[in-house]
PDB file of C-alpha atoms in Angstrom:
ATOM      1  CA  UNK W   1     -27.076 -78.513  54.772  1.00  0.00           C
ATOM      2  CA  UNK W   2     -25.460 -82.314  55.190  1.00  0.00           C
ATOM      3  CA  UNK W   3     -27.354 -85.242  53.132  1.00  0.00           C
ATOM      4  CA  UNK W   4     -27.330 -88.581  54.325  1.00  0.00           C
ATOM      5  CA  UNK W   5     -28.207 -91.420  51.524  1.00  0.00           C
ATOM      6  CA  UNK W   6     -29.885 -93.803  53.026  1.00  0.00           C
ATOM      7  CA  UNK W   7     -28.287 -97.082  54.312  1.00  0.00           C
ATOM      8  CA  UNK W   8     -27.469-100.670  51.919  1.00  0.00           C
ATOM      9  CA  UNK W   9     -30.336-102.288  54.377  1.00  0.00           C
ATOM     10  CA  UNK W  10     -32.616 -99.730  53.621  1.00  0.00           C
ATOM     11  CA  UNK W  11     -32.317 -99.377  49.736  1.00  0.00           C
ATOM     12  CA  UNK W  12     -32.477-103.358  50.140  1.00  0.00           C
ATOM     13  CA  UNK W  13     -35.832-103.328  51.697  1.00  0.00           C
ATOM     14  CA  UNK W  14     -36.967-100.513  49.085  1.00  0.00           C
ATOM     15  CA  UNK W  15     -36.177-102.530  46.194  1.00  0.00           C
ATOM     16  CA  UNK W  16     -38.151-105.453  47.793  1.00  0.00           C
ATOM     17  CA  UNK W  17     -40.950-103.260  48.496  1.00  0.00           C
ATOM     18  CA  UNK W  18     -41.222-101.620  45.124  1.00  0.00           C
ATOM     19  CA  UNK W  19     -41.800-105.559  43.894  1.00  0.00           C
ATOM     20  CA  UNK W  20     -40.102-108.199  41.154  1.00  0.00           C
ATOM     21  CA  UNK W  21     -37.869-106.501  39.244  1.00  0.00           C
ATOM     22  CA  UNK W  22     -36.388-105.376  36.596  1.00  0.00           C
ATOM     23  CA  UNK W  23     -39.535-102.981  36.809  1.00  0.00           C
ATOM     24  CA  UNK W  24     -40.172-101.975  33.634  1.00  0.00           C
ATOM     25  CA  UNK W  25     -43.267 -99.238  32.095  1.00  0.00           C
ATOM     26  CA  UNK W  26     -43.808 -96.557  29.598  1.00  0.00           C
ATOM     27  CA  UNK W  27     -42.568 -93.404  30.533  1.00  0.00           C
ATOM     28  CA  UNK W  28     -45.739 -91.579  29.426  1.00  0.00           C
ATOM     29  CA  UNK W  29     -48.958 -92.234  29.699  1.00  0.00           C
ATOM     30  CA  UNK W  30     -51.200 -92.919  27.089  1.00  0.00           C
ATOM     31  CA  UNK W  31     -53.373 -89.861  27.037  1.00  0.00           C
ATOM     32  CA  UNK W  32     -50.281 -87.635  26.772  1.00  0.00           C
ATOM     33  CA  UNK W  33     -49.388 -89.990  23.752  1.00  0.00           C
ATOM     34  CA  UNK W  34     -52.583 -89.361  22.075  1.00  0.00           C
ATOM     35  CA  UNK W  35     -52.019 -85.324  22.270  1.00  0.00           C
ATOM     36  CA  UNK W  36     -49.008 -85.410  21.148  1.00  0.00           C
ATOM     37  CA  UNK W  37     -49.953 -87.463  18.016  1.00  0.00           C
ATOM     38  CA  UNK W  38     -52.816 -85.367  17.849  1.00  0.00           C
ATOM     39  CA  UNK W  39     -51.020 -82.087  17.887  1.00  0.00           C
ATOM     40  CA  UNK W  40     -48.620 -83.037  15.664  1.00  0.00           C
ATOM     41  CA  UNK W  41     -51.920 -84.412  12.909  1.00  0.00           C
ATOM     42  CA  UNK W  42     -53.431 -80.896  13.254  1.00  0.00           C
ATOM     43  CA  UNK W  43     -50.466 -79.402  12.823  1.00  0.00           C
ATOM     44  CA  UNK W  44     -48.956 -81.275   9.660  1.00  0.00           C
ATOM     45  CA  UNK W  45     -52.940 -80.020   8.505  1.00  0.00           C
ATOM     46  CA  UNK W  46     -52.359 -76.495   8.827  1.00  0.00           C
ATOM     47  CA  UNK W  47     -48.723 -76.881   6.679  1.00  0.00           C
ATOM     48  CA  UNK W  48     -50.551 -78.483   3.920  1.00  0.00           C
ATOM     49  CA  UNK W  49     -53.251 -76.356   3.958  1.00  0.00           C
ATOM     50  CA  UNK W  50     -51.387 -73.646   3.763  1.00  0.00           C
ATOM     51  CA  UNK W  51     -48.947 -74.750   1.167  1.00  0.00           C
ATOM     52  CA  UNK W  52     -51.524 -75.634  -1.047  1.00  0.00           C
ATOM     53  CA  UNK W  53     -53.777 -72.392  -0.513  1.00  0.00           C
ATOM     54  CA  UNK W  54     -52.843 -69.078  -2.422  1.00  0.00           C
ATOM     55  CA  UNK W  55     -51.364 -67.683   0.396  1.00  0.00           C
ATOM     56  CA  UNK W  56     -48.556 -70.242   0.322  1.00  0.00           C
ATOM     57  CA  UNK W  57     -47.288 -67.635  -2.781  1.00  0.00           C
ATOM     58  CA  UNK W  58     -46.377 -65.155  -0.290  1.00  0.00           C
ATOM     59  CA  UNK W  59     -44.081 -67.362   2.086  1.00  0.00           C
ATOM     60  CA  UNK W  60     -40.703 -67.064   2.374  1.00  0.00           C
ATOM     61  CA  UNK W  61     -38.398 -70.136   1.731  1.00  0.00           C
ATOM     62  CA  UNK W  62     -36.243 -69.685   4.439  1.00  0.00           C
ATOM     63  CA  UNK W  63     -39.717 -69.095   7.036  1.00  0.00           C
ATOM     64  CA  UNK W  64     -41.009 -71.963   5.182  1.00  0.00           C
ATOM     65  CA  UNK W  65     -37.856 -74.249   5.832  1.00  0.00           C
ATOM     66  CA  UNK W  66     -37.916 -73.027   9.348  1.00  0.00           C
ATOM     67  CA  UNK W  67     -41.595 -74.081   9.732  1.00  0.00           C
ATOM     68  CA  UNK W  68     -40.406 -77.806   8.439  1.00  0.00           C
ATOM     69  CA  UNK W  69     -37.350 -78.507  10.432  1.00  0.00           C
ATOM     70  CA  UNK W  70     -39.354 -77.226  13.481  1.00  0.00           C
ATOM     71  CA  UNK W  71     -42.195 -79.593  12.879  1.00  0.00           C
ATOM     72  CA  UNK W  72     -39.888 -82.413  12.160  1.00  0.00           C
ATOM     73  CA  UNK W  73     -38.105 -81.806  15.644  1.00  0.00           C
ATOM     74  CA  UNK W  74     -41.559 -81.817  16.865  1.00  0.00           C
ATOM     75  CA  UNK W  75     -41.899 -85.320  15.177  1.00  0.00           C
ATOM     76  CA  UNK W  76     -38.783 -86.755  17.038  1.00  0.00           C
ATOM     77  CA  UNK W  77     -39.722 -85.504  20.507  1.00  0.00           C
ATOM     78  CA  UNK W  78     -42.928 -87.212  19.535  1.00  0.00           C
ATOM     79  CA  UNK W  79     -41.374 -90.783  18.300  1.00  0.00           C
ATOM     80  CA  UNK W  80     -39.152 -90.676  21.795  1.00  0.00           C
ATOM     81  CA  UNK W  81     -42.228 -89.713  23.991  1.00  0.00           C
ATOM     82  CA  UNK W  82     -44.268 -92.932  22.186  1.00  0.00           C
ATOM     83  CA  UNK W  83     -41.232 -95.584  22.874  1.00  0.00           C
ATOM     84  CA  UNK W  84     -39.937 -94.094  25.822  1.00  0.00           C
ATOM     85  CA  UNK W  85     -39.471 -96.794  28.611  1.00  0.00           C
ATOM     86  CA  UNK W  86     -38.267 -96.400  32.133  1.00  0.00           C
ATOM     87  CA  UNK W  87     -36.678 -99.161  34.115  1.00  0.00           C
ATOM     88  CA  UNK W  88     -35.947 -99.711  37.956  1.00  0.00           C
ATOM     89  CA  UNK W  89     -33.762-102.400  38.597  1.00  0.00           C
ATOM     90  CA  UNK W  90     -31.206-103.573  40.883  1.00  0.00           C
ATOM     91  CA  UNK W  91     -28.485-100.986  40.065  1.00  0.00           C
ATOM     92  CA  UNK W  92     -30.625 -97.868  39.430  1.00  0.00           C
ATOM     93  CA  UNK W  93     -33.120 -96.389  37.370  1.00  0.00           C
ATOM     94  CA  UNK W  94     -33.081 -95.946  33.502  1.00  0.00           C
ATOM     95  CA  UNK W  95     -35.117 -94.644  30.962  1.00  0.00           C
ATOM     96  CA  UNK W  96     -34.455 -94.260  27.424  1.00  0.00           C
ATOM     97  CA  UNK W  97     -34.719 -90.848  25.979  1.00  0.00           C
ATOM     98  CA  UNK W  98     -33.082 -89.124  23.099  1.00  0.00           C
ATOM     99  CA  UNK W  99     -30.155 -89.620  25.179  1.00  0.00           C
ATOM    100  CA  UNK W 100     -30.254 -92.534  27.795  1.00  0.00           C
ATOM    101  CA  UNK W 101     -31.018 -91.430  31.541  1.00  0.00           C
ATOM    102  CA  UNK W 102     -29.271 -93.387  34.331  1.00  0.00           C
ATOM    103  CA  UNK W 103     -28.317 -93.231  37.871  1.00  0.00           C
ATOM    104  CA  UNK W 104     -27.066 -95.592  40.212  1.00  0.00           C
ATOM    105  CA  UNK W 105     -28.795 -95.896  43.801  1.00  0.00           C
ATOM    106  CA  UNK W 106     -25.155 -95.311  44.994  1.00  0.00           C
ATOM    107  CA  UNK W 107     -25.321 -91.891  43.351  1.00  0.00           C
ATOM    108  CA  UNK W 108     -28.764 -90.426  44.529  1.00  0.00           C
ATOM    109  CA  UNK W 109     -28.554 -88.144  47.292  1.00  0.00           C
ATOM    110  CA  UNK W 110     -31.995 -87.308  47.637  1.00  0.00           C
ATOM    111  CA  UNK W 111     -35.180 -87.612  45.200  1.00  0.00           C
ATOM    112  CA  UNK W 112     -38.476 -85.690  44.994  1.00  0.00           C
ATOM    113  CA  UNK W 113     -41.598 -87.362  43.299  1.00  0.00           C
ATOM    114  CA  UNK W 114     -43.577 -84.473  41.193  1.00  0.00           C
ATOM    115  CA  UNK W 115     -46.925 -85.638  40.439  1.00  0.00           C
ATOM    116  CA  UNK W 116     -48.100 -83.416  37.727  1.00  0.00           C
ATOM    117  CA  UNK W 117     -50.929 -83.817  35.594  1.00  0.00           C
ATOM    118  CA  UNK W 118     -49.465 -84.492  32.649  1.00  0.00           C
ATOM    119  CA  UNK W 119     -46.601 -86.537  33.549  1.00  0.00           C
ATOM    120  CA  UNK W 120     -45.180 -88.493  36.931  1.00  0.00           C
ATOM    121  CA  UNK W 121     -42.013 -87.426  37.809  1.00  0.00           C
ATOM    122  CA  UNK W 122     -39.202 -88.164  39.762  1.00  0.00           C
ATOM    123  CA  UNK W 123     -36.143 -86.164  40.304  1.00  0.00           C
ATOM    124  CA  UNK W 124     -32.816 -87.559  41.566  1.00  0.00           C
ATOM    125  CA  UNK W 125     -30.110 -85.248  42.583  1.00  0.00           C
ATOM    126  CA  UNK W 126     -26.802 -86.954  42.356  1.00  0.00           C
ATOM    127  CA  UNK W 127     -24.596 -83.904  43.839  1.00  0.00           C
ATOM    128  CA  UNK W 128     -22.663 -83.542  41.047  1.00  0.00           C
ATOM    129  CA  UNK W 129     -24.421 -81.827  37.839  1.00  0.00           C
ATOM    130  CA  UNK W 130     -27.570 -81.324  37.038  1.00  0.00           C
ATOM    131  CA  UNK W 131     -30.848 -83.534  38.807  1.00  0.00           C
ATOM    132  CA  UNK W 132     -31.908 -86.703  36.523  1.00  0.00           C
ATOM    133  CA  UNK W 133     -35.527 -86.612  35.865  1.00  0.00           C
ATOM    134  CA  UNK W 134     -37.188 -89.781  35.152  1.00  0.00           C
ATOM    135  CA  UNK W 135     -41.295 -89.989  33.708  1.00  0.00           C
ATOM    136  CA  UNK W 136     -43.738 -92.729  34.885  1.00  0.00           C
ATOM    137  CA  UNK W 137     -46.489 -93.443  32.712  1.00  0.00           C
ATOM    138  CA  UNK W 138     -47.715 -96.750  34.306  1.00  0.00           C
ATOM    139  CA  UNK W 139     -49.352 -96.911  37.709  1.00  0.00           C
ATOM    140  CA  UNK W 140     -46.982 -99.369  38.884  1.00  0.00           C
ATOM    141  CA  UNK W 141     -43.678 -96.612  38.350  1.00  0.00           C
ATOM    142  CA  UNK W 142     -45.952 -94.033  39.993  1.00  0.00           C
ATOM    143  CA  UNK W 143     -45.967 -96.292  43.131  1.00  0.00           C
ATOM    144  CA  UNK W 144     -42.412 -97.297  42.937  1.00  0.00           C
ATOM    145  CA  UNK W 145     -41.491 -93.099  42.631  1.00  0.00           C
ATOM    146  CA  UNK W 146     -43.234 -92.405  45.216  1.00  0.00           C
ATOM    147  CA  UNK W 147     -41.670 -95.207  47.581  1.00  0.00           C
ATOM    148  CA  UNK W 148     -38.051 -93.837  46.809  1.00  0.00           C
ATOM    149  CA  UNK W 149     -39.072 -90.642  47.375  1.00  0.00           C
ATOM    150  CA  UNK W 150     -39.929 -91.191  51.003  1.00  0.00           C
ATOM    151  CA  UNK W 151     -36.639 -93.320  51.083  1.00  0.00           C
ATOM    152  CA  UNK W 152     -34.638 -91.063  49.625  1.00  0.00           C
ATOM    153  CA  UNK W 153     -36.222 -87.501  50.880  1.00  0.00           C
ATOM    154  CA  UNK W 154     -33.604 -85.183  52.842  1.00  0.00           C
ATOM    155  CA  UNK W 155     -32.543 -86.086  55.765  1.00  0.00           C
ATOM    156  CA  UNK W 156     -30.700 -83.612  58.305  1.00  0.00           C
TER     157      UNK W 156
END
């Protein structure tokens, strides 16, 4: 299948429709962030209760260490969810994450907007390697993602 990217004029029109650039917003909705923090607090309470209870003596130190390492990994992921930001500008789309996600407008072959319950996502296919996925935690970003997907839809 031959994929045709939008012309420069179509891309410029898209950027004007999106509004004043750069458009920045949180990558994850507030309720997801609160849910993630709530789950972490629940897990932490369970770990403390187990560690301070009589059954703590029966737990292998290797298992206890593994649980703590996994919990710390969840804390790191939750931290990045709390501070991650998505930015749409004249050069492309960026999102701060554990490693920075970015794609230039010229590199996008097509894009698909996926409105999941937990997060609204824009999947950008570049033709080289894996697709780049961006999250939109604000209404403005979600609308911009839908517009981008319309302009960068598959064309035959």
